[in-house]
PDB file of C-alpha atoms and ligand atoms in Angstrom:
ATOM      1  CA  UNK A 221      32.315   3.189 -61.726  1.00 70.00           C
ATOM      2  CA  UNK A 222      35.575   4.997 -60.236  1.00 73.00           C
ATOM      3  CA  UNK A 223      38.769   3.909 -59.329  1.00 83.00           C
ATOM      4  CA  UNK A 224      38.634   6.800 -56.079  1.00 92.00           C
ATOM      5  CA  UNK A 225      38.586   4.895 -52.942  1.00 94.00           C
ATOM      6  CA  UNK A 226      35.036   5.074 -51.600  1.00 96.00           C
ATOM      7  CA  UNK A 227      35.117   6.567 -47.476  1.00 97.00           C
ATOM      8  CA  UNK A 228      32.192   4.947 -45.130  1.00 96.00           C
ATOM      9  CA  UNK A 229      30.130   5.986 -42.295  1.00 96.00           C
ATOM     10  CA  UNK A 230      28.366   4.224 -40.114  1.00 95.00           C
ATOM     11  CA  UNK A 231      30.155   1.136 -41.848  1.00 94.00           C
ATOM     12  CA  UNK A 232      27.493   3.086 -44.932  1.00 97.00           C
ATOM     13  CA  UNK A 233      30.181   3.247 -48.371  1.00 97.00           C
ATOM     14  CA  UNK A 234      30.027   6.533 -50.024  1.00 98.00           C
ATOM     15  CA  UNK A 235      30.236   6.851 -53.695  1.00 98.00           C
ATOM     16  CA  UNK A 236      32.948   9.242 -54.672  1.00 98.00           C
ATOM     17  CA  UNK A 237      31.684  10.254 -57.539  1.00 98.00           C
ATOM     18  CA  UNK A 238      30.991  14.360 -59.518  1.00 97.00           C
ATOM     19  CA  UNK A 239      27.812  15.367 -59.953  1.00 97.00           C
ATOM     20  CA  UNK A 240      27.861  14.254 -63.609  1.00 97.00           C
ATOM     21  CA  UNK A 241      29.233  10.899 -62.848  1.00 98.00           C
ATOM     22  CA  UNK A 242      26.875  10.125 -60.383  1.00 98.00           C
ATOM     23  CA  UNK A 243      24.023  10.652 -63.071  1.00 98.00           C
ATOM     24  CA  UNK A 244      25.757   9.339 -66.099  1.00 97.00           C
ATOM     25  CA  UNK A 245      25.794   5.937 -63.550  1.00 97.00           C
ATOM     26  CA  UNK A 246      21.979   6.648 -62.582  1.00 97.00           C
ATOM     27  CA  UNK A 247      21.391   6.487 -66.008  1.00 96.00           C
ATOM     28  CA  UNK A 248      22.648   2.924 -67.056  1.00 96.00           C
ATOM     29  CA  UNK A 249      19.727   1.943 -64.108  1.00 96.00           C
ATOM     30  CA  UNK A 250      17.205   3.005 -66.541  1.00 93.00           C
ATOM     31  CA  UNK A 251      18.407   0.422 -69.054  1.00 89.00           C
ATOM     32  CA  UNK A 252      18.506  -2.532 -66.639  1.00 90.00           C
ATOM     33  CA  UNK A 253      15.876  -4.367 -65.181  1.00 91.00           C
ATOM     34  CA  UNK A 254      14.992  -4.268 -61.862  1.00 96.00           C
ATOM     35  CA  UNK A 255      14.944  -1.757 -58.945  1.00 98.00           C
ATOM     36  CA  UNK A 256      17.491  -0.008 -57.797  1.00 98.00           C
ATOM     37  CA  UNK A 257      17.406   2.962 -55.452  1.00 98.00           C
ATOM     38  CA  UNK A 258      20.184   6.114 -54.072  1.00 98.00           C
ATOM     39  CA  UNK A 259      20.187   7.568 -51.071  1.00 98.00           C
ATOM     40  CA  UNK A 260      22.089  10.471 -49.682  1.00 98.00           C
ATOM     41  CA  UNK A 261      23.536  11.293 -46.424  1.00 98.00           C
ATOM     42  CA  UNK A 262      24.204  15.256 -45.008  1.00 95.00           C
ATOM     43  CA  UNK A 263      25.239  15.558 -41.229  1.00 94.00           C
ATOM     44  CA  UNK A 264      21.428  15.224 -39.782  1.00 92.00           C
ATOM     45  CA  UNK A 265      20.311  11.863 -41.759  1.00 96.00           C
ATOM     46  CA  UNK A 266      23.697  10.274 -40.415  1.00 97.00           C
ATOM     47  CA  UNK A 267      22.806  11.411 -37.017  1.00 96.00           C
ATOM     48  CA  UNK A 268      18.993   9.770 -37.273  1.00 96.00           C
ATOM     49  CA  UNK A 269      20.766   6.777 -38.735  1.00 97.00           C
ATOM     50  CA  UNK A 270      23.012   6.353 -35.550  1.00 96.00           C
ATOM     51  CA  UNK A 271      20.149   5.849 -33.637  1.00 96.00           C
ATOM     52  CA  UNK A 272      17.956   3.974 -36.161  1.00 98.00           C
ATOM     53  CA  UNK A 273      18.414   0.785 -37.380  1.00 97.00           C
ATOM     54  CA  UNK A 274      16.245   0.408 -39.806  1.00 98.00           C
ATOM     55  CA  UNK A 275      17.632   4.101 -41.567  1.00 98.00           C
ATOM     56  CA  UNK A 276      20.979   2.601 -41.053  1.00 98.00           C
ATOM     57  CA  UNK A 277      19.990  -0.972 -42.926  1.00 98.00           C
ATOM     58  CA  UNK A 278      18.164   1.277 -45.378  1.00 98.00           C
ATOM     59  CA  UNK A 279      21.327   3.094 -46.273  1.00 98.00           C
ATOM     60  CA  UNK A 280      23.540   0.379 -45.857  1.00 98.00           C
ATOM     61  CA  UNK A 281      21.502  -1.776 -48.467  1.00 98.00           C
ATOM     62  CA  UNK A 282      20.505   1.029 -50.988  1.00 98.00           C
ATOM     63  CA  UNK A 283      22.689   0.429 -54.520  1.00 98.00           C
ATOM     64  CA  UNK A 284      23.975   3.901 -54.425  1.00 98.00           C
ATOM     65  CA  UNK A 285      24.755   6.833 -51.645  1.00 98.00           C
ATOM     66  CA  UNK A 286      26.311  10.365 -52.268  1.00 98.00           C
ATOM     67  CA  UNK A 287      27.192  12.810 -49.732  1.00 98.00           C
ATOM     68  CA  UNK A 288      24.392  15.825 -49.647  1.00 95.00           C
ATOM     69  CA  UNK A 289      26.387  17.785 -47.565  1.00 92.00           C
ATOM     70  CA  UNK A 290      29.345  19.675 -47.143  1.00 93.00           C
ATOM     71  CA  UNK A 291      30.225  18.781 -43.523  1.00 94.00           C
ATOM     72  CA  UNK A 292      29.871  14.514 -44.960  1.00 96.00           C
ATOM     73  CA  UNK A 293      32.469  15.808 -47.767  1.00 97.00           C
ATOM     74  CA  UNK A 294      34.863  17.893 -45.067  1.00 95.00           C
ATOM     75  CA  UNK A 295      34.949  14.883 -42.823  1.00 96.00           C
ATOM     76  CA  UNK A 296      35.867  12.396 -45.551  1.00 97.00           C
ATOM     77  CA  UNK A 297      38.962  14.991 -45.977  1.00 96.00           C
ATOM     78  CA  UNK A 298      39.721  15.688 -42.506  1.00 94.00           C
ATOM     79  CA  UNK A 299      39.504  12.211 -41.413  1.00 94.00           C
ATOM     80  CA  UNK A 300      41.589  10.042 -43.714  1.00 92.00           C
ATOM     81  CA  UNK A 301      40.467   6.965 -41.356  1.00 91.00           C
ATOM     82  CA  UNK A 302      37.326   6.968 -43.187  1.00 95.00           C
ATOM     83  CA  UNK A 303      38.853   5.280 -46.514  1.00 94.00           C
ATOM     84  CA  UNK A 304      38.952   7.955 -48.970  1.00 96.00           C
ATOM     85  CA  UNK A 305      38.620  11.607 -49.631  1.00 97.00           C
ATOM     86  CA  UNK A 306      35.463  12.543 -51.561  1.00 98.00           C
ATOM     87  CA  UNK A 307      35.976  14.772 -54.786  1.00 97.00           C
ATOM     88  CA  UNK A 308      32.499  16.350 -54.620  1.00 96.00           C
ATOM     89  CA  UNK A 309      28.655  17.024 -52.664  1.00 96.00           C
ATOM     90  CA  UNK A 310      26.292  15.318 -54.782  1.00 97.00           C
ATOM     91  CA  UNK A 311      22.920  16.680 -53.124  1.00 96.00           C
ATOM     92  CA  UNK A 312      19.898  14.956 -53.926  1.00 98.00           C
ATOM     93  CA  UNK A 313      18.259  17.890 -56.095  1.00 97.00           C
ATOM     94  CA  UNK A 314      20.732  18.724 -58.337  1.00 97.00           C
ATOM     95  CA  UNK A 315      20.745  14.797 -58.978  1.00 98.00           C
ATOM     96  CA  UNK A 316      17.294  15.172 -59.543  1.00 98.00           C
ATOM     97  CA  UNK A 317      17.759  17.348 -61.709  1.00 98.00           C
ATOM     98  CA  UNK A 318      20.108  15.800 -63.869  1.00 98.00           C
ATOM     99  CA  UNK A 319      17.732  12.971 -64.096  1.00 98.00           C
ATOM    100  CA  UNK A 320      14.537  14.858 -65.142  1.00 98.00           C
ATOM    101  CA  UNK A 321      17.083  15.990 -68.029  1.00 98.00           C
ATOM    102  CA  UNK A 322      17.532  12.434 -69.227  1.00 97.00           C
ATOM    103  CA  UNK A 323      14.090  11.547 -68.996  1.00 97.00           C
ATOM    104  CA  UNK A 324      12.706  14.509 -70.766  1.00 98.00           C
ATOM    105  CA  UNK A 325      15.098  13.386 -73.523  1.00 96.00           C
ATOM    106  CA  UNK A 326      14.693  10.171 -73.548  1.00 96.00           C
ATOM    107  CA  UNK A 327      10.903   9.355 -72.742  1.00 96.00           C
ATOM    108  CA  UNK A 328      11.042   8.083 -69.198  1.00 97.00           C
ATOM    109  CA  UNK A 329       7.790   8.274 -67.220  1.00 98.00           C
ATOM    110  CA  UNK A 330       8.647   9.673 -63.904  1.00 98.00           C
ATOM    111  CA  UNK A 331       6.481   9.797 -60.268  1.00 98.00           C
ATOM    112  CA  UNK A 332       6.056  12.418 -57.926  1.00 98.00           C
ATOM    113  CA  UNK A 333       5.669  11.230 -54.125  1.00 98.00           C
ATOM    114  CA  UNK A 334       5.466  13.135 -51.178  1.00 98.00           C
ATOM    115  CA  UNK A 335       4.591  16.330 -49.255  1.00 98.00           C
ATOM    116  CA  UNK A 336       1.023  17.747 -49.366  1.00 98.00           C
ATOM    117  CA  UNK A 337      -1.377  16.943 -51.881  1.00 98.00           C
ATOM    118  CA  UNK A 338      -1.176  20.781 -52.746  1.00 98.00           C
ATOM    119  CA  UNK A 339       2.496  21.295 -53.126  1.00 98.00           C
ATOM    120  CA  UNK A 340       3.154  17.623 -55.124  1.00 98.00           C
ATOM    121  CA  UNK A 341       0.414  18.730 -57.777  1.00 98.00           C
ATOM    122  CA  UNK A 342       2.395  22.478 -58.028  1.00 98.00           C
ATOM    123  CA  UNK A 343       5.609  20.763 -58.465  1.00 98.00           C
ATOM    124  CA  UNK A 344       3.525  18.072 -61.322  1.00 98.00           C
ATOM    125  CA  UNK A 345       2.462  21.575 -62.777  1.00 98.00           C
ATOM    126  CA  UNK A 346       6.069  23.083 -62.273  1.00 98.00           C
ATOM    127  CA  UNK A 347       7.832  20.195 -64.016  1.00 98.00           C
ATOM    128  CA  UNK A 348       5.494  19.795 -67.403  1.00 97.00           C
ATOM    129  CA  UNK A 349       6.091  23.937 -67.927  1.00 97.00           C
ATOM    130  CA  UNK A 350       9.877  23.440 -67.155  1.00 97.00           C
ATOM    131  CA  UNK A 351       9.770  20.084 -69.444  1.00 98.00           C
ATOM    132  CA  UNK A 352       7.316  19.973 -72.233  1.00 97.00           C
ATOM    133  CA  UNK A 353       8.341  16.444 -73.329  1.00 96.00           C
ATOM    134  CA  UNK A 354       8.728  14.846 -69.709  1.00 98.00           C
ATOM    135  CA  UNK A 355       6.002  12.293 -69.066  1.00 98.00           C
ATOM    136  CA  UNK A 356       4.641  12.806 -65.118  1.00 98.00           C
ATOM    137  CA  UNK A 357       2.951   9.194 -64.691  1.00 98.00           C
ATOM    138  CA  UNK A 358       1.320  10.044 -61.739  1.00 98.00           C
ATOM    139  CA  UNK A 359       1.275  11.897 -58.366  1.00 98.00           C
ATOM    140  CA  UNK A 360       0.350  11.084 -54.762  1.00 98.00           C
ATOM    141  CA  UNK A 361       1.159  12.769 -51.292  1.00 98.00           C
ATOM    142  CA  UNK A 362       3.653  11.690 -48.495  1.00 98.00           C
ATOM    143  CA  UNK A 363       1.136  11.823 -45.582  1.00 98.00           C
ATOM    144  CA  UNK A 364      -0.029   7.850 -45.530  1.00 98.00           C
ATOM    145  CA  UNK A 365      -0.245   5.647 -43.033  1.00 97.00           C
ATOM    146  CA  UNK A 366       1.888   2.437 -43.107  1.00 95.00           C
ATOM    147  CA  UNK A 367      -1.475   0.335 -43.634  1.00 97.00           C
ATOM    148  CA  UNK A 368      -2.227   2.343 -47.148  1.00 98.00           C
ATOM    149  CA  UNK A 369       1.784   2.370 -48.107  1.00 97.00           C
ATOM    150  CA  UNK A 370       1.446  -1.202 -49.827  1.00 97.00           C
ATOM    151  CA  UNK A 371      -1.364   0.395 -51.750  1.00 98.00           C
ATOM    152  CA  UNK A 372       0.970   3.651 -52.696  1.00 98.00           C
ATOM    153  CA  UNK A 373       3.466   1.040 -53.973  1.00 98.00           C
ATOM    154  CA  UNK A 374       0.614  -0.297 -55.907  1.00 98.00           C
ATOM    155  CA  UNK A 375      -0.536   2.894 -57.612  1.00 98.00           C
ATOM    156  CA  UNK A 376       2.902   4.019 -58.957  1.00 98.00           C
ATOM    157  CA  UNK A 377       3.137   0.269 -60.485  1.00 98.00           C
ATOM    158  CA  UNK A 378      -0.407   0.507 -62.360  1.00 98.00           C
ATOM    159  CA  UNK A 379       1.499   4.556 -63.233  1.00 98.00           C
ATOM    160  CA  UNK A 380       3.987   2.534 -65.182  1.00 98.00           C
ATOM    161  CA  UNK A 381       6.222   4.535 -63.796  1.00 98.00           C
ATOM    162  CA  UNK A 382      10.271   4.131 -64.915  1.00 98.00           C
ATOM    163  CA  UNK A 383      11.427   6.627 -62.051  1.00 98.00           C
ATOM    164  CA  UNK A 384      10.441   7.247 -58.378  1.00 98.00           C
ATOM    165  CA  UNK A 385      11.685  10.786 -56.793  1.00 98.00           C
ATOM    166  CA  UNK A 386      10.042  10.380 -53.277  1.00 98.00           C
ATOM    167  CA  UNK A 387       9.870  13.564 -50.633  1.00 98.00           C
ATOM    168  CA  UNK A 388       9.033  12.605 -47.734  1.00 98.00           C
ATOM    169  CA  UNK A 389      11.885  13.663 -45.455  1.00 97.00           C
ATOM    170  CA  UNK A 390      14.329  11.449 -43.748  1.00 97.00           C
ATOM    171  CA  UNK A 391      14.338   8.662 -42.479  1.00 98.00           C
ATOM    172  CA  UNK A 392      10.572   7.850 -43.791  1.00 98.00           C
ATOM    173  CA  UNK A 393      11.520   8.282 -47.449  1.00 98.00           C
ATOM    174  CA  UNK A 394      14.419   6.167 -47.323  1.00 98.00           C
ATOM    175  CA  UNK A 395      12.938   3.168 -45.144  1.00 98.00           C
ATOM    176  CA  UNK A 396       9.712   3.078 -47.171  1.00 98.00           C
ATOM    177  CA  UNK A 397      11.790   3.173 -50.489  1.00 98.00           C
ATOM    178  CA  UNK A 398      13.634   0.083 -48.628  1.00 98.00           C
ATOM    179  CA  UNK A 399      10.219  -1.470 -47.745  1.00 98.00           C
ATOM    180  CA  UNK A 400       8.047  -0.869 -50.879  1.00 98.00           C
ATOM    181  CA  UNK A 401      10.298   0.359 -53.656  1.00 98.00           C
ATOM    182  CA  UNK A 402      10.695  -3.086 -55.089  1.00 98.00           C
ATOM    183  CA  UNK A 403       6.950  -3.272 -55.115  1.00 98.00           C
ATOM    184  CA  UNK A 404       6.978   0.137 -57.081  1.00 98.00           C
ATOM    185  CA  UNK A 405       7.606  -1.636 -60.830  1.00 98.00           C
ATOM    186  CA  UNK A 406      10.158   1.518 -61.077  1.00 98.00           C
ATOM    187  CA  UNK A 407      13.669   1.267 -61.976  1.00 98.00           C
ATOM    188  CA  UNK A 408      15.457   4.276 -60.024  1.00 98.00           C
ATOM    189  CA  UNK A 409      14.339   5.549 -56.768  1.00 98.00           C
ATOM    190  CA  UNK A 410      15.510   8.575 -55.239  1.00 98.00           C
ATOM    191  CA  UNK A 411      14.671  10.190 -52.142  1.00 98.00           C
ATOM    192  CA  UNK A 412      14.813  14.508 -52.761  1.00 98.00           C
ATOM    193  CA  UNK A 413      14.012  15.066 -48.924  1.00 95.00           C
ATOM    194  CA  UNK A 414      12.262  19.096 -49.241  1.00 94.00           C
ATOM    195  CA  UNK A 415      12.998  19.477 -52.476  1.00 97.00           C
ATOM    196  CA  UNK A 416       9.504  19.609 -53.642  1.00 98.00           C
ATOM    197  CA  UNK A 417       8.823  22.178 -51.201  1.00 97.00           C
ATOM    198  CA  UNK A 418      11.532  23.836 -53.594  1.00 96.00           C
ATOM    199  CA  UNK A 419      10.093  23.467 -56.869  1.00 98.00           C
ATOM    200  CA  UNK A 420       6.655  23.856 -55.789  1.00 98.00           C
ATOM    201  CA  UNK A 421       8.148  27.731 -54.639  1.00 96.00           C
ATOM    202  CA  UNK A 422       6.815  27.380 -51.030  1.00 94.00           C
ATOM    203  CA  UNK A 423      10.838  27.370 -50.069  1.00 92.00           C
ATOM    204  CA  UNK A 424      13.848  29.170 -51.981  1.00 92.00           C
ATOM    205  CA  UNK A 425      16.896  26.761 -52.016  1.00 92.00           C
ATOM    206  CA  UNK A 426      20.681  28.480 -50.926  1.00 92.00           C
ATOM    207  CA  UNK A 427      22.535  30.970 -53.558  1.00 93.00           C
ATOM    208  CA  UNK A 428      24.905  28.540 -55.321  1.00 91.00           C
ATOM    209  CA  UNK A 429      27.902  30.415 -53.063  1.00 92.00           C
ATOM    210  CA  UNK A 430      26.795  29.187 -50.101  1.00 92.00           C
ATOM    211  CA  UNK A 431      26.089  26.110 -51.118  1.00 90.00           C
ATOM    212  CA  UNK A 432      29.670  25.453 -52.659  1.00 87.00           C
ATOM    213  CA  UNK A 433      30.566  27.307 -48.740  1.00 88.00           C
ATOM    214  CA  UNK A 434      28.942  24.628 -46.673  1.00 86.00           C
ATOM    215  CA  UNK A 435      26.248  27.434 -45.714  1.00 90.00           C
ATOM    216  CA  UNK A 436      23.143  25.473 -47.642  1.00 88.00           C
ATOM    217  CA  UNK A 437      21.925  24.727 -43.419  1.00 88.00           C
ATOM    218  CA  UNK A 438      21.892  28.243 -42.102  1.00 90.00           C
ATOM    219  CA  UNK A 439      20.079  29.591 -45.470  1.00 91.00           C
ATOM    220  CA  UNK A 440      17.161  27.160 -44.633  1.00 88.00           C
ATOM    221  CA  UNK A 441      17.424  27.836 -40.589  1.00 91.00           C
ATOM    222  CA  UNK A 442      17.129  31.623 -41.559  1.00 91.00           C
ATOM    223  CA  UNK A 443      13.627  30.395 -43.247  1.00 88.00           C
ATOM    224  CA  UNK A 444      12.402  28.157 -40.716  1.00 89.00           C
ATOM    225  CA  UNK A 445      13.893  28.796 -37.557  1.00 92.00           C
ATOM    226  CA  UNK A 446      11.382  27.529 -35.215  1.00 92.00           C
ATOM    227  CA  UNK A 447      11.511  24.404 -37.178  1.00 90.00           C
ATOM    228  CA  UNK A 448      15.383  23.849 -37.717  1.00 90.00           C
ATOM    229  CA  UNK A 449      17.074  25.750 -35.160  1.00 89.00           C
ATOM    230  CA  UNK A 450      17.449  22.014 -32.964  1.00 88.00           C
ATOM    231  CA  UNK A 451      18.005  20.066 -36.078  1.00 85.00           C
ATOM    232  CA  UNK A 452      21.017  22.679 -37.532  1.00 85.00           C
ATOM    233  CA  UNK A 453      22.470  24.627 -34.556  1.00 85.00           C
ATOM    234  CA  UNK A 454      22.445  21.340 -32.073  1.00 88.00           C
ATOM    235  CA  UNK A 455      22.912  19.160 -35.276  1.00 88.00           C
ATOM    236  CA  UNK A 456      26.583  20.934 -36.216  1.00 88.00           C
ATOM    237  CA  UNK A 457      27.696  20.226 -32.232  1.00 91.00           C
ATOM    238  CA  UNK A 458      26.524  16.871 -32.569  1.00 95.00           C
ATOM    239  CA  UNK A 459      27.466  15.523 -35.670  1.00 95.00           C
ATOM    240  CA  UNK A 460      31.254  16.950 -34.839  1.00 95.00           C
ATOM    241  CA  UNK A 461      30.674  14.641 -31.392  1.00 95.00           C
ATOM    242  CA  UNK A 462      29.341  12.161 -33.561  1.00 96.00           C
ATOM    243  CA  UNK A 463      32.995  12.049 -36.258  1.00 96.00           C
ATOM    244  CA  UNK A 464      35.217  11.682 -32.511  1.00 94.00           C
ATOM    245  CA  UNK A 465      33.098   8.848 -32.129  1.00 94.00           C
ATOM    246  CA  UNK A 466      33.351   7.233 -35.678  1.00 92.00           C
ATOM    247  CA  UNK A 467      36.274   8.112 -35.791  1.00 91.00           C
ATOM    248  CA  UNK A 468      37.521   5.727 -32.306  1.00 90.00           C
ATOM    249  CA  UNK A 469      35.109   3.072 -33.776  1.00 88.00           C
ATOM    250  CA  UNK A 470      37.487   2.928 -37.396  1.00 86.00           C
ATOM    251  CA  UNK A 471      40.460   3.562 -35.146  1.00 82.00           C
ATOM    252  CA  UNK A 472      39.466   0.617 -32.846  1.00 80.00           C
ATOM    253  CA  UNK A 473      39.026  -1.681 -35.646  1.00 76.00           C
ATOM    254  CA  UNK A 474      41.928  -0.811 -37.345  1.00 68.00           C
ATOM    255  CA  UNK A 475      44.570  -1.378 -34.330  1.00 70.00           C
ATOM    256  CA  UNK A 476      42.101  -4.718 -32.771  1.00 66.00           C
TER     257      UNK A 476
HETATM  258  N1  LIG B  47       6.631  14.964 -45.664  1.00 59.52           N
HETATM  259  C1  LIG B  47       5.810  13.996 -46.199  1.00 59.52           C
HETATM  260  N2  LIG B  47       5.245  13.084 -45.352  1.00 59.52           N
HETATM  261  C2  LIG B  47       5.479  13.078 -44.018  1.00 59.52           C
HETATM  262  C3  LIG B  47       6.355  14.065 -43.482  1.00 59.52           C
HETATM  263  C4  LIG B  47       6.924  14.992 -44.344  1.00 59.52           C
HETATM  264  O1  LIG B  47       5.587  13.954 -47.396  1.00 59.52           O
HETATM  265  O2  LIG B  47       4.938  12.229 -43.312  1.00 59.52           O
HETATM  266  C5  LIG B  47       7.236  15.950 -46.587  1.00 59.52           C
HETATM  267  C6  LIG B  47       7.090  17.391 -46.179  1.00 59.52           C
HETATM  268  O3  LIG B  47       5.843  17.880 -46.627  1.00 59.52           O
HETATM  269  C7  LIG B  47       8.284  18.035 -46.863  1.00 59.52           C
HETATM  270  C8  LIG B  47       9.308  16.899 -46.916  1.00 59.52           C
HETATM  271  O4  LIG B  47       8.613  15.718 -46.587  1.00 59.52           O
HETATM  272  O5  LIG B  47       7.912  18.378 -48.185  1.00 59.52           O
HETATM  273  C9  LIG B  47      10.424  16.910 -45.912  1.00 59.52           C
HETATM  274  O6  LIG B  47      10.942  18.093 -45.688  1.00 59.52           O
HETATM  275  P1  LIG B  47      12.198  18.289 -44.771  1.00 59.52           P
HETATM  276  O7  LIG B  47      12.534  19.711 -44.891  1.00 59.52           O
HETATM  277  O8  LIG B  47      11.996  17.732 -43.404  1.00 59.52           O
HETATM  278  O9  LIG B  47      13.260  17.348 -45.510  1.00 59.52           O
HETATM  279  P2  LIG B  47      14.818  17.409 -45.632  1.00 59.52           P
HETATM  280  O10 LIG B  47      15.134  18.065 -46.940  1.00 59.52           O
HETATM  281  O11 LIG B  47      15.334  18.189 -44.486  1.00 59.52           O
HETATM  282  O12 LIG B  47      15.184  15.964 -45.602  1.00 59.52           O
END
C-alpha cells in the first residue's frame, strides 16, 4: 500500500496514507470478493474504545483505519513512540466522498444506513441530484434494536448492494459493521459517523481552514453545545491524559 511506517493506538495500526491513496486502495475492494470494512479514529472514538472492548476489537479487526482527526495526526508526530508519523487526516466524509465519485463512474450500487428515517431519505434525495448516474440500492434508518439488526443485514443483501456507508455514530456503527457487515453481501463498509446529518443540511460541516487547523470540534460544539460541550471540551483534557498514558504503555513495552 505504502512503504510509511504505520503508528498504532490502542495496539489499533493506522494507515498512513493521503486522502487519495486511501481511496485509490478502497477502490481495489470493489474488485475483490468479499467484505471488507474502514474505520476511523478522531480523539473521542479512541477514548470510547479505551473503555470498550468490543469498539476496540472492532477497530482492531477492521481491514482499514485512518485518522479523522487532527489531534490522532498531531500525536502520531509528537509522539514518535507510536511507530510512525502520519502524512495526512483522512476523515470519514471526504472518504466518502471520494467513493460516491467512483461509484457514480463506475456503476456501483451503494446503501444508505443510519440516522432518522427523515434525514437518510434527504440525503437518498441529496445524493441522486448531486449524482445522476449513482445507483442508491436502498435506504433504512439507524434507530433498530439489536433483535431487528440481523434483519437490516438482510435487507441491504436482497438491495444488492456493492457499498455500505453506515451513520450511526460511534461505537454502534463500527461494532454492528463488525457484527453484521459480513452478513451485508457488500464489499466496502464505511462508517461516516454525522455525516448524513451533513448532507441531509440539518448540520453545516467546518470551513475547510479550520478543518486543515484542527478546529473541525469547536465548529460543531458552537452548533450543538448542549450536546458536545462534555464530549469536546472534557474530551481535549482527556484524550491529552489519555496519550501520557499510551504513551507509558509503548514506553513500558519497549524497555520490558
Ligand atoms: N444515530 C443512529 N442511530 C442511533 C444513534 C444515532 O442512526 O442509535 C445517528 C444520528 O441520527 C446521527 C449519527 O448517528 O445522524 C451520529 O451522529 P454523531 O454526531 O453522534 O456522530 P459522530 O460524527 O460524532 O460520530
Amino acid at each position: 500500500m505504502t512503504t510509511r511506517p504505520s503508528p498504532a493506538l490502542l495496539g489499533v495500526p493506522i494507515a498512513n496514507l493521503t486522502l487519495d491513496e486511501a481511496v485509490a486502495h478502497l477502490t481495489t475492494w470493489l474488485d475483490r470478493p468479499g467484505f471488507h470494512r474502514m474505520a476511523v479514529v478522531n480523539a473521542a472514538i479512541i477514548l470510547i474504545a479505551e473503555r470498550n472492548a468490543e469498539l476496540r476489537a472492532a477497530l482492531a479487526t477492521a481491514d482499514l483505519v485512518t485518522a479523522d482527526g487532527m489531534s490522532v495526526v498531531w500525536a502520531t508526530r509528537w509522539l514518535p513512540c507510536l511507530g510512525g508519523k502520519l502524512v495526512a487526516r483522512v476523515a470519514a466524509p471526504d472518504v466518502m466522498e471520494g467513493i460516491l465519485t467512483q461509484c457514480a463512474q463506475g456503476g456501483q450500487r451503494v446503501y444508505l444506513l443510519g440516522a432518522t428515517a427523515e434525514v437518510v431519505s434527504q440525503v437518498r434525495a441529496c445524493l441522486q441530484r448531486r449524482f445522476p448516474n449513482l445507483v442508491v440500492a436502498g435506504a433504512h434508518d439507524g434507530y433498530f434494536t439489536d433483535e431487528e439488526a440481523a434483519a437490516v443485514a438482510a435487507a441491504v443483501r436482497q438491495a444488492r448492494a456493492d457499498v455500505l456507508f453506515v451513520a450511526m455514530g460511534s461505537p454502534r456503527q463500527e461494532v454492528w459493521l463488525a457484527r453484521h457487515g459480513p452478513q451485508t453481501g457488500t464489499r466496502l463498509a464505511l462508517g461516516v459517523g454525522g455525516y448524513f446529518d451533513i448532507l441531509a443540511g440539518r448540520r453545516r460541516r467546518a470551513p475547510r481552514w479550520m478543518q486543515a487547523c484542527g478546529l473541525e470540534w469547536a465548529f460543531r460544539l458552537i452548533q450543538e453545545p448542549r450536546r458536545l460541550w462534555r464530549r469536546y471540551l472534557l474530551g481535549n483534557i482527556a484524550f491529552l491524559l489519555f496519550l501520557v498514558r499510551e504513551w507509558r504503555r509503548v514506553q513500558g513495552r519497549i524497555t520490558a
